Tab-separated table of C-alpha atoms in Angstrom:
chain	number	residue	atom	x	y	z
A	1	MET	CA	132.669	105.691	79.677
A	2	SER	CA	130.485	102.650	79.032
A	3	THR	CA	130.122	100.192	76.274
A	4	PRO	CA	127.185	100.739	73.881
A	5	THR	CA	124.224	99.491	75.900
A	6	SER	CA	120.933	101.021	76.934
A	7	VAL	CA	121.152	104.284	78.773
A	8	HIS	CA	121.049	104.126	82.569
A	9	GLU	CA	119.777	100.602	82.664
A	10	ASP	CA	120.796	100.118	86.258
A	11	GLU	CA	119.974	103.582	87.489
A	12	GLN	CA	116.835	105.014	89.032
A	13	ALA	CA	114.326	106.796	86.858
A	14	PRO	CA	115.263	110.389	86.057
A	15	PRO	CA	113.370	113.291	87.592
A	16	PRO	CA	110.465	114.806	85.672
A	17	ALA	CA	111.167	117.225	82.891
A	18	THR	CA	110.819	120.916	83.558
A	19	GLY	CA	109.916	123.217	80.828
A	20	ALA	CA	108.991	122.872	77.144
A	21	ILE	CA	112.577	122.669	75.856
A	22	ASP	CA	113.371	119.881	78.382
A	23	ARG	CA	110.258	117.945	77.435
A	24	PHE	CA	110.740	118.286	73.602
A	25	PHE	CA	114.390	117.207	73.645
A	26	LYS	CA	114.036	114.739	76.542
A	27	ILE	CA	117.002	116.414	78.252
A	28	THR	CA	116.255	115.290	81.792
A	29	GLU	CA	115.109	111.895	80.570
A	30	ARG	CA	118.428	111.300	79.003
A	31	GLY	CA	120.374	112.380	82.144
A	32	SER	CA	121.566	115.730	80.791
A	33	THR	CA	120.968	119.438	81.444
A	34	ILE	CA	120.391	122.423	79.197
A	35	GLY	CA	123.825	123.856	80.176
A	36	THR	CA	125.531	120.609	79.312
A	37	GLU	CA	123.774	120.513	75.833
A	38	ILE	CA	124.796	124.054	75.156
A	39	ARG	CA	128.442	123.312	76.040
A	40	GLY	CA	128.368	120.127	74.028
A	41	GLY	CA	127.013	121.877	71.036
A	42	LEU	CA	129.682	124.596	71.162
A	43	VAL	CA	132.377	122.012	71.488
A	44	THR	CA	131.073	120.181	68.418
A	45	PHE	CA	131.043	123.447	66.529
A	46	PHE	CA	134.550	124.434	67.391
A	47	ALA	CA	135.702	120.875	66.415
A	48	MET	CA	133.938	121.176	63.024
A	49	ALA	CA	134.358	124.893	62.354
A	50	TYR	CA	137.511	124.234	60.198
A	51	ILE	CA	135.236	123.006	57.434
A	52	VAL	CA	134.118	126.554	56.737
A	53	VAL	CA	137.753	127.413	55.850
A	54	LEU	CA	138.870	124.119	54.425
A	55	ASN	CA	135.988	123.235	52.056
A	56	PRO	CA	136.560	126.376	49.975
A	57	LEU	CA	140.231	125.551	49.702
A	58	ILE	CA	139.359	122.090	48.362
A	59	ILE	CA	136.443	122.750	45.952
A	60	GLY	CA	137.248	126.382	45.306
A	61	THR	CA	140.674	125.930	43.850
A	62	VAL	CA	139.805	123.339	41.195
A	63	GLN	CA	138.741	124.288	37.740
A	64	ASP	CA	135.938	122.214	36.144
A	65	GLY	CA	136.093	120.497	32.754
A	66	THR	CA	135.388	123.889	31.019
A	67	GLY	CA	138.081	125.763	32.887
A	68	GLN	CA	135.775	127.578	35.283
A	69	PHE	CA	135.998	127.789	39.066
A	70	LEU	CA	133.024	127.019	41.344
A	71	GLY	CA	130.573	129.865	40.921
A	72	GLY	CA	131.336	130.393	37.213
A	73	GLY	CA	134.256	132.631	37.516
A	74	ASP	CA	137.829	132.610	36.289
A	75	ALA	CA	139.235	132.915	39.816
A	76	PRO	CA	138.451	131.258	43.147
A	77	ASP	CA	135.620	132.857	45.242
A	78	PHE	CA	136.445	131.518	48.757
A	79	GLY	CA	133.993	133.890	50.573
A	80	LYS	CA	130.978	132.737	48.591
A	81	ILE	CA	131.787	129.089	49.162
A	82	ALA	CA	132.440	129.564	52.856
A	83	ALA	CA	129.055	131.266	53.253
A	84	ALA	CA	127.183	128.537	51.542
A	85	THR	CA	129.151	125.836	53.445
A	86	ALA	CA	128.189	127.367	56.825
A	87	LEU	CA	124.566	127.983	55.772
A	88	VAL	CA	123.898	124.437	54.638
A	89	ALA	CA	125.746	122.987	57.628
A	90	GLY	CA	123.669	125.185	59.994
A	91	VAL	CA	120.302	124.318	58.481
A	92	MET	CA	120.925	120.581	58.277
A	93	THR	CA	122.509	120.316	61.804
A	94	ILE	CA	119.452	122.094	63.211
A	95	ALA	CA	117.205	119.745	61.338
A	96	MET	CA	119.103	116.789	62.916
A	97	GLY	CA	118.532	118.194	66.356
A	98	VAL	CA	114.897	118.994	65.873
A	99	PHE	CA	113.648	115.926	63.903
A	100	ALA	CA	116.033	113.301	65.168
A	101	ASN	CA	116.857	114.607	68.648
A	102	PHE	CA	120.408	113.431	68.310
A	103	PRO	CA	123.719	115.294	69.046
A	104	LEU	CA	125.104	114.991	65.578
A	105	GLY	CA	126.526	117.828	63.425
A	106	LEU	CA	126.603	117.786	59.604
A	107	ALA	CA	128.563	119.657	57.016
A	108	ALA	CA	130.343	119.249	53.677
A	109	GLY	CA	132.057	115.844	53.996
A	110	LEU	CA	135.862	115.694	53.756
A	111	GLY	CA	137.012	113.155	51.180
A	112	LEU	CA	133.650	113.389	49.443
A	113	ASN	CA	134.394	117.001	48.489
A	114	ALA	CA	137.782	115.943	47.107
A	115	VAL	CA	136.144	113.207	45.013
A	116	VAL	CA	133.678	115.796	43.674
A	117	ALA	CA	136.417	118.216	42.856
A	118	TYR	CA	139.168	116.038	41.379
A	119	SER	CA	137.284	113.035	40.086
A	120	ILE	CA	134.033	114.554	38.845
A	121	ALA	CA	134.122	118.252	38.174
A	122	SER	CA	137.511	118.128	36.522
A	123	LEU	CA	136.438	115.573	33.828
A	124	PRO	CA	136.486	117.004	30.300
A	125	GLY	CA	133.304	118.811	29.478
A	126	VAL	CA	131.844	118.572	33.007
A	127	THR	CA	130.769	121.715	34.672
A	128	TRP	CA	130.575	122.384	38.464
A	129	ALA	CA	126.793	122.564	38.070
A	130	ASP	CA	126.891	119.042	36.555
A	131	ALA	CA	129.012	117.666	39.388
A	132	MET	CA	126.765	119.151	42.066
A	133	GLY	CA	123.789	117.620	40.162
A	134	LEU	CA	125.339	114.149	40.722
A	135	VAL	CA	125.671	114.897	44.437
A	136	VAL	CA	121.880	115.664	44.467
A	137	ILE	CA	121.137	112.453	42.672
A	138	GLU	CA	123.284	110.475	45.151
A	139	GLY	CA	121.490	112.129	48.124
A	140	LEU	CA	118.029	111.338	46.620
A	141	ILE	CA	119.003	107.671	46.028
A	142	ILE	CA	120.216	107.325	49.613
A	143	LEU	CA	116.956	108.977	50.849
A	144	LEU	CA	114.998	106.411	48.864
A	145	LEU	CA	117.001	103.632	50.492
A	146	VAL	CA	116.164	105.012	53.968
A	147	LEU	CA	112.499	105.429	53.192
A	148	THR	CA	112.230	101.879	51.936
A	149	GLY	CA	113.883	100.648	55.190
A	150	PHE	CA	116.890	99.184	53.329
A	151	ARG	CA	119.565	101.401	54.862
A	152	GLU	CA	118.324	100.837	58.366
A	153	ALA	CA	117.910	97.167	57.799
A	154	VAL	CA	121.581	96.756	56.727
A	155	PHE	CA	122.625	98.713	59.813
A	156	ARG	CA	120.610	96.416	62.110
A	157	ALA	CA	122.134	93.254	60.284
A	158	VAL	CA	125.671	94.166	61.417
A	159	PRO	CA	126.769	92.134	64.474
A	160	VAL	CA	126.836	94.230	67.625
A	161	GLU	CA	130.606	93.582	68.304
A	162	LEU	CA	131.349	94.701	64.716
A	163	LYS	CA	129.492	97.837	65.548
A	164	THR	CA	131.600	98.321	68.582
A	165	ALA	CA	134.727	97.865	66.485
A	166	ILE	CA	133.449	100.546	64.052
A	167	SER	CA	133.167	102.974	66.990
A	168	VAL	CA	136.726	102.120	68.238
A	169	GLY	CA	138.156	102.447	64.791
A	170	ILE	CA	136.562	105.898	64.454
A	171	GLY	CA	138.094	106.780	67.778
A	172	LEU	CA	141.630	106.001	66.430
A	173	PHE	CA	140.688	107.716	63.214
A	174	ILE	CA	139.715	110.968	64.851
A	175	ALA	CA	142.697	110.897	67.204
A	176	LEU	CA	144.944	110.656	64.089
A	177	ILE	CA	143.028	113.480	62.438
A	178	GLY	CA	143.717	115.655	65.566
A	179	LEU	CA	147.449	114.807	65.584
A	180	VAL	CA	147.834	115.384	61.828
A	181	ASN	CA	145.770	118.609	61.881
A	182	ALA	CA	147.891	119.974	64.679
A	183	GLY	CA	151.119	119.059	62.885
A	184	PHE	CA	152.123	116.865	65.764
A	185	VAL	CA	152.276	113.947	63.265
A	186	THR	CA	153.438	114.456	59.668
A	187	ALA	CA	154.476	112.533	56.605
A	188	GLY	CA	157.987	111.132	57.375
A	189	SER	CA	161.096	111.079	55.255
A	190	GLY	CA	161.467	107.445	54.410
A	191	THR	CA	158.526	106.535	56.726
A	192	LEU	CA	154.761	106.926	56.425
A	193	LEU	CA	154.354	109.038	59.520
A	194	ALA	CA	156.820	110.831	61.861
A	195	LEU	CA	156.723	113.316	64.634
A	196	GLY	CA	156.465	116.882	63.374
A	197	ASN	CA	158.708	119.745	64.417
A	198	LEU	CA	157.926	119.960	68.108
A	199	GLY	CA	159.907	123.178	68.504
A	200	THR	CA	157.261	125.437	66.943
A	201	TRP	CA	154.751	127.847	68.566
A	202	PRO	CA	151.707	126.165	66.952
A	203	ILE	CA	152.764	122.776	68.420
A	204	LEU	CA	153.033	124.457	71.804
A	205	VAL	CA	149.384	125.617	71.423
A	206	PHE	CA	148.399	122.004	70.706
A	207	VAL	CA	150.338	120.509	73.637
A	208	VAL	CA	148.998	123.158	76.054
A	209	GLY	CA	145.483	122.406	74.867
A	210	LEU	CA	145.943	118.683	75.234
A	211	VAL	CA	147.547	118.823	78.665
A	212	LEU	CA	144.864	121.256	79.936
A	213	THR	CA	142.128	118.922	78.474
A	214	ILE	CA	143.549	115.889	80.393
A	215	VAL	CA	144.011	117.875	83.651
A	216	LEU	CA	140.518	119.324	83.557
A	217	TRP	CA	139.006	115.970	82.631
A	218	VAL	CA	140.649	113.925	85.381
A	219	ARG	CA	139.661	116.687	87.905
A	220	LYS	CA	136.069	116.328	86.606
A	221	VAL	CA	135.763	120.013	85.596
A	222	LYS	CA	132.491	120.629	83.743
A	223	GLY	CA	133.075	121.947	80.186
A	224	ALA	CA	136.684	120.597	80.154
A	225	LEU	CA	136.916	120.284	76.366
A	226	LEU	CA	135.307	123.758	75.749
A	227	VAL	CA	137.516	125.481	78.273
A	228	ALA	CA	140.615	123.832	76.731
A	229	ILE	CA	139.621	124.892	73.198
A	230	LEU	CA	138.922	128.501	74.190
A	231	THR	CA	142.137	128.704	76.329
A	232	ALA	CA	144.276	127.256	73.554
A	233	THR	CA	142.711	129.743	71.061
A	234	ALA	CA	143.420	132.633	73.353
A	235	LEU	CA	147.056	131.491	73.571
A	236	ALA	CA	147.272	131.111	69.793
A	237	VAL	CA	145.789	134.662	69.238
A	238	ALA	CA	148.346	136.076	71.781
A	239	LEU	CA	151.284	134.364	70.016
A	240	GLU	CA	150.199	135.400	66.602
A	241	ASN	CA	149.762	139.010	67.667
A	242	THR	CA	153.161	139.241	69.307
A	243	LEU	CA	155.297	137.007	67.086
A	244	HIS	CA	153.383	137.166	63.760
A	245	ILE	CA	153.812	133.452	63.060
A	246	GLY	CA	151.452	133.308	60.093
A	247	ALA	CA	149.993	130.223	58.368
A	248	LYS	CA	151.749	127.551	56.441
A	249	ALA	CA	151.684	128.316	52.709
A	250	PRO	CA	150.530	125.811	50.029
A	251	ASP	CA	153.916	126.024	48.423
A	252	GLY	CA	155.623	124.780	51.579
A	253	SER	CA	156.945	128.174	52.729
A	254	ASN	CA	156.624	129.143	56.377
A	255	PRO	CA	156.785	125.492	57.486
A	256	ASN	CA	156.643	126.472	61.184
A	257	GLY	CA	153.317	128.439	60.812
A	258	PHE	CA	149.849	127.494	61.888
A	259	ASN	CA	148.101	124.722	59.895
A	260	LEU	CA	145.208	126.084	57.607
A	261	ASN	CA	144.650	129.419	59.211
A	262	ALA	CA	146.499	131.825	61.442
A	263	PRO	CA	144.434	133.167	64.350
A	264	THR	CA	144.264	136.755	63.195
A	265	PHE	CA	141.535	139.205	63.976
A	266	ASP	CA	140.033	140.882	60.903
A	267	GLY	CA	136.898	142.411	62.325
A	268	VAL	CA	133.702	140.764	63.508
A	269	VAL	CA	130.992	140.891	60.843
A	270	GLN	CA	131.266	140.034	57.230
A	271	VAL	CA	128.168	140.214	54.932
A	272	PRO	CA	127.738	136.714	53.362
A	273	ASP	CA	127.055	136.002	49.611
A	274	PHE	CA	124.707	133.079	49.080
A	275	GLY	CA	124.952	133.272	45.271
A	276	LEU	CA	125.957	129.562	44.996
A	277	LEU	CA	122.666	128.219	46.268
A	278	GLY	CA	120.751	126.350	43.590
A	279	GLN	CA	123.630	126.338	41.028
A	280	PHE	CA	123.370	122.635	39.998
A	281	SER	CA	122.229	120.746	36.913
A	282	LEU	CA	120.475	117.520	37.826
A	283	LEU	CA	121.029	115.689	34.507
A	284	GLY	CA	123.721	117.850	32.949
A	285	SER	CA	126.432	115.218	33.460
A	286	PHE	CA	124.636	112.620	31.304
A	287	GLN	CA	125.068	114.894	28.352
A	288	ASN	CA	128.847	115.340	28.888
A	289	ILE	CA	130.120	111.875	30.018
A	290	ALA	CA	129.221	108.306	29.441
A	291	THR	CA	126.255	106.919	31.344
A	292	VAL	CA	128.338	104.079	32.674
A	293	THR	CA	130.846	106.563	34.146
A	294	VAL	CA	127.996	108.573	35.691
A	295	ILE	CA	126.666	105.417	37.405
A	296	LEU	CA	130.058	104.435	38.766
A	297	LEU	CA	130.713	107.907	40.083
A	298	VAL	CA	127.319	108.031	41.816
A	299	PHE	CA	127.932	104.618	43.269
A	300	SER	CA	131.248	105.565	44.729
A	301	LEU	CA	129.758	108.620	46.397
A	302	LEU	CA	126.795	106.665	47.552
A	303	LEU	CA	128.648	103.865	49.218
A	304	ALA	CA	131.072	106.152	51.032
A	305	ASP	CA	128.030	108.235	52.248
A	306	PHE	CA	125.954	105.137	53.102
A	307	PHE	CA	128.449	103.537	55.553
A	308	ASP	CA	130.313	106.655	56.852
A	309	THR	CA	127.119	107.934	58.501
A	310	MET	CA	126.363	104.460	59.768
A	311	GLY	CA	129.706	104.355	61.546
A	312	THR	CA	129.502	107.898	62.781
A	313	MET	CA	126.135	107.580	64.359
A	314	VAL	CA	127.155	104.428	66.179
A	315	ALA	CA	130.226	106.207	67.503
A	316	VAL	CA	128.316	109.278	68.690
A	317	GLY	CA	125.537	107.157	70.209
A	318	ALA	CA	128.042	105.021	72.063
A	319	GLU	CA	129.942	108.049	73.415
A	320	ALA	CA	126.652	109.693	74.507
A	321	ARG	CA	125.505	106.335	76.003
A	322	LEU	CA	122.387	106.310	73.844
A	323	ASN	CA	122.776	102.976	71.904
A	324	ASP	CA	120.630	100.049	72.806
A	325	ALA	CA	121.858	96.530	73.436
A	326	GLU	CA	122.242	96.008	69.738
A	327	GLY	CA	124.401	99.129	69.313
A	328	VAL	CA	121.595	101.038	67.656
A	329	PRO	CA	120.927	104.755	68.500
A	330	PRO	CA	117.423	105.993	69.200
A	331	ARG	CA	115.389	107.283	66.215
A	332	SER	CA	117.979	105.817	63.807
A	333	ARG	CA	115.663	106.120	60.834
A	334	ALA	CA	115.146	109.915	61.479
A	335	ILE	CA	118.943	110.322	61.781
A	336	LEU	CA	119.357	108.598	58.396
A	337	VAL	CA	116.556	110.568	56.736
A	338	VAL	CA	118.091	113.881	57.793
A	339	ASP	CA	121.558	112.725	56.849
A	340	SER	CA	120.371	111.715	53.338
A	341	ILE	CA	118.588	114.979	52.787
A	342	ALA	CA	121.712	116.738	53.781
A	343	ALA	CA	123.658	114.881	51.097
A	344	ALA	CA	121.235	116.306	48.444
A	345	ALA	CA	121.143	119.736	50.122
A	346	GLY	CA	124.938	119.959	49.871
A	347	GLY	CA	124.752	119.426	46.104
A	348	ALA	CA	121.800	121.898	45.795
A	349	GLY	CA	123.861	124.417	47.785
A	350	SER	CA	126.964	123.819	45.495
A	351	VAL	CA	129.158	122.924	48.516
A	352	SER	CA	129.409	119.095	47.984
A	353	SER	CA	127.649	116.375	49.845
A	354	ASN	CA	126.892	117.109	53.481
A	355	THR	CA	127.209	114.269	55.892
A	356	SER	CA	127.464	113.494	59.626
A	357	PHE	CA	130.719	114.595	61.144
A	358	VAL	CA	132.632	112.229	63.414
A	359	GLU	CA	133.800	115.336	65.316
A	360	SER	CA	130.399	115.275	66.951
A	361	THR	CA	131.864	112.730	69.308
A	362	THR	CA	133.640	115.715	70.956
A	363	GLY	CA	130.239	117.260	71.973
A	364	ALA	CA	129.141	113.765	73.180
A	365	GLY	CA	132.338	113.525	75.139
A	366	GLU	CA	131.432	116.825	76.740
A	367	GLY	CA	128.103	115.289	77.788
A	368	ALA	CA	125.687	116.155	74.956
A	369	ARG	CA	122.884	113.536	74.639
A	370	THR	CA	120.124	115.338	72.864
A	371	GLY	CA	119.194	117.244	69.727
A	372	LEU	CA	119.511	120.555	71.622
A	373	ALA	CA	123.275	120.327	71.259
A	374	SER	CA	122.804	119.998	67.507
A	375	VAL	CA	120.596	123.020	67.438
A	376	VAL	CA	123.341	124.973	69.297
A	377	THR	CA	125.876	123.716	66.736
A	378	GLY	CA	123.646	124.659	63.799
A	379	VAL	CA	122.975	128.115	65.138
A	380	ALA	CA	126.652	128.670	65.510
A	381	PHE	CA	127.202	127.718	61.912
A	382	LEU	CA	124.462	130.170	60.893
A	383	LEU	CA	126.227	132.890	62.832
A	384	ALA	CA	129.357	131.840	61.133
A	385	THR	CA	127.947	133.010	57.822
A	386	PHE	CA	128.151	136.555	59.253
A	387	LEU	CA	130.965	136.072	61.881
A	388	SER	CA	133.449	134.230	59.734
A	389	PRO	CA	136.392	136.390	61.032
A	390	LEU	CA	135.638	135.122	64.559
A	391	VAL	CA	135.458	131.512	63.323
A	392	ALA	CA	138.891	131.917	61.746
A	393	LEU	CA	140.374	132.752	65.095
A	394	VAL	CA	140.173	129.071	66.123
A	395	PRO	CA	143.209	127.271	64.526
A	396	TYR	CA	143.549	123.589	63.996
A	397	GLU	CA	146.035	123.379	66.871
A	398	ALA	CA	143.441	124.673	69.362
A	399	ALA	CA	140.576	122.316	68.326
A	400	ALA	CA	142.772	119.223	67.729
A	401	PRO	CA	143.346	118.283	71.390
A	402	ALA	CA	139.530	117.676	71.805
A	403	LEU	CA	139.725	115.155	68.899
A	404	VAL	CA	142.691	113.376	70.370
A	405	PHE	CA	141.139	113.026	73.760
A	406	VAL	CA	137.787	111.912	72.562
A	407	GLY	CA	139.744	109.301	70.572
A	408	PHE	CA	140.829	107.928	73.926
A	409	LEU	CA	137.358	107.872	75.298
A	410	MET	CA	136.006	105.917	72.320
A	411	MET	CA	139.025	103.552	72.501
A	412	THR	CA	137.780	102.322	75.921
A	413	GLN	CA	134.909	100.527	74.141
A	414	ILE	CA	137.396	97.946	72.853
A	415	ALA	CA	136.774	95.904	76.030
A	416	GLY	CA	133.317	95.021	74.608
A	417	ILE	CA	134.840	92.881	71.793
A	418	SER	CA	135.438	89.172	72.395
A	419	TRP	CA	139.067	88.928	71.336
A	420	LYS	CA	139.415	85.203	72.013
A	421	ASN	CA	136.661	84.584	69.374
A	422	VAL	CA	138.547	84.865	66.110
A	423	GLU	CA	135.308	84.873	64.143
A	424	ILE	CA	134.690	88.375	65.294
A	425	ALA	CA	138.021	89.432	66.537
A	426	ILE	CA	139.737	89.366	63.117
A	427	PRO	CA	137.019	91.395	61.351
A	428	ALA	CA	136.961	93.793	64.375
A	429	PHE	CA	140.746	94.171	64.218
A	430	LEU	CA	140.733	94.928	60.489
A	431	THR	CA	137.889	97.457	60.922
A	432	ILE	CA	139.794	99.212	63.627
A	433	ILE	CA	143.156	99.460	61.971
A	434	VAL	CA	142.047	100.144	58.345
A	435	MET	CA	140.049	103.259	59.286
A	436	PRO	CA	143.043	105.383	60.497
A	437	PHE	CA	145.543	103.778	58.120
A	438	THR	CA	143.395	104.579	55.068
A	439	TYR	CA	141.912	107.746	56.417
A	440	SER	CA	138.453	106.354	55.518
A	441	ILE	CA	135.583	105.178	57.702
A	442	ALA	CA	134.024	103.377	54.719
A	443	ASP	CA	137.192	101.502	53.935
A	444	GLY	CA	137.463	100.240	57.445
A	445	ILE	CA	133.863	99.035	57.568
A	446	GLY	CA	134.317	97.422	54.199
A	447	ALA	CA	137.423	95.481	55.316
A	448	GLY	CA	135.550	94.192	58.457
A	449	PHE	CA	132.485	93.180	56.481
A	450	LEU	CA	134.428	91.287	53.879
A	451	ALA	CA	136.585	89.518	56.536
A	452	PHE	CA	133.502	88.546	58.540
A	453	VAL	CA	131.887	86.907	55.467
A	454	VAL	CA	135.129	85.155	54.397
A	455	ILE	CA	135.684	83.720	57.901
A	456	LYS	CA	132.116	82.434	58.163
A	457	LEU	CA	132.481	80.889	54.705
A	458	ALA	CA	135.801	79.217	55.696
A	459	LEU	CA	134.136	77.679	58.755
A	460	GLY	CA	131.138	76.419	56.820
A	461	LYS	CA	128.772	78.756	58.797
A	462	VAL	CA	126.998	80.179	55.800
A	463	ARG	CA	123.669	80.383	57.747
A	464	ALA	CA	125.314	82.657	60.250
A	465	ILE	CA	125.737	85.362	57.534
A	466	HIS	CA	122.709	87.686	57.422
A	467	PRO	CA	121.346	88.212	53.837
A	468	LEU	CA	121.957	91.859	54.073
A	469	MET	CA	125.619	91.304	55.180
A	470	TRP	CA	125.925	89.495	51.859
A	471	VAL	CA	124.474	92.441	49.983
A	472	ALA	CA	126.669	94.948	51.859
A	473	SER	CA	129.808	92.853	51.257
A	474	VAL	CA	129.165	92.519	47.550
A	475	MET	CA	128.607	96.255	47.396
A	476	PHE	CA	132.004	96.762	49.113
A	477	LEU	CA	133.714	94.353	46.819
A	478	VAL	CA	132.551	96.439	43.872
A	479	TYR	CA	133.618	99.584	45.691
A	480	PHE	CA	137.114	98.342	46.235
A	481	LEU	CA	137.340	97.144	42.621
A	482	LEU	CA	136.067	100.396	41.064
A	483	GLY	CA	139.592	101.297	39.813
A	484	PRO	CA	140.170	98.041	37.882
A	485	ILE	CA	136.558	98.103	36.599
A	486	ARG	CA	137.092	101.620	35.159
A	487	GLU	CA	140.337	100.491	33.474
A	488	VAL	CA	138.649	97.419	31.908
A	489	LEU	CA	135.808	99.591	30.658
A	490	GLY	CA	138.205	102.199	29.416
A	491	LEU	CA	136.677	104.944	31.501
């Protein structure tokens, strides 16, 4: 594991590419192989696949301001939402691989989908089509910011050590996600977090997967993460078929069951229904809620999307050893363009804003360094539209060990931060801890940016603050004050 510097600066030139695929994706040039990229793409898919199940449970169970569920019915339609979720994720992830040549998967963003469901669609008079129209608007605005060079310029204005802190913070964040998803860490009684019930079969699956991951990794076994995920899944299927453990229910019953989905086999093929595609109203929200409210809602979506992707691509690039000396991944503008289009595509597909997934670091940890891995991940998502029963076989507990272990790999970058220099150490520290503690990449970046500006001001080093860092910090200040602003305006 190396700090985010140029790839193979001190190594000999790679051997010449062999074959069209190798040349197109620069596989040999980046020190990878086709087999490694395929494995990395599959690992990323398995780490992300839960979104096909989870996104419908978030946006599919909420009634809009007119009392209708997503799709226009009076009852949830999980199958239709799952199909559209997998389709948009597949198309946009393939686009990331082909046009940006970067190992980054995209899908409906967690957190963003909850905002769309509970803070937008549920407003009185607002329909799901109106809410998805706002997502499309947000994506188009971000795309405009990329095409004008603003988004990339802000990214390059961030000090390199702060970029490193973003990557480390994301490492802790995804490790916490893995521990929580597996049920190893839960909300405590009288404490914020506590150990879960370690005497359950699902936790055994997680522990076996994590131990196997560590053993295979230290023994330098190729495909360690993928082998561990598949082995843990096989164990989970065997336990479910013999003990009939089941899944935890939303009402709290069956507390010792699998999180989210039990690994049951219900066939192989399921014909998808793509009826949600195109079900959005671009300007419908302006007719049902105040314009100021619309602007604030779009701004909150935009800022989270704007900086989440920035942090994620730094983390993936660092893990894949692709970032340059300034912590910038190759073809960063192309990455941001595809990500911006994905945000709008998620709204157009009625599945909420699609964004870059931090779980892509698992594929990079497996060795993925090119867009071929993204193509593999995207194809797997497209197959998931038909093979959703097979996707449901992989429970949280089997995929979570990969997240925890990659969190360790990303944590090693912390050595690249000058901890004796308080001018960068304090912003870096806040960036790192706020991400997992608030469960938000954007919140961590905002805390670090604001601390950086405040410290420079306190030391009278105004000229050391890049103008775009001022802009970004003001945006974050507004973002953090959105709640009080809405109260003052009576919204």
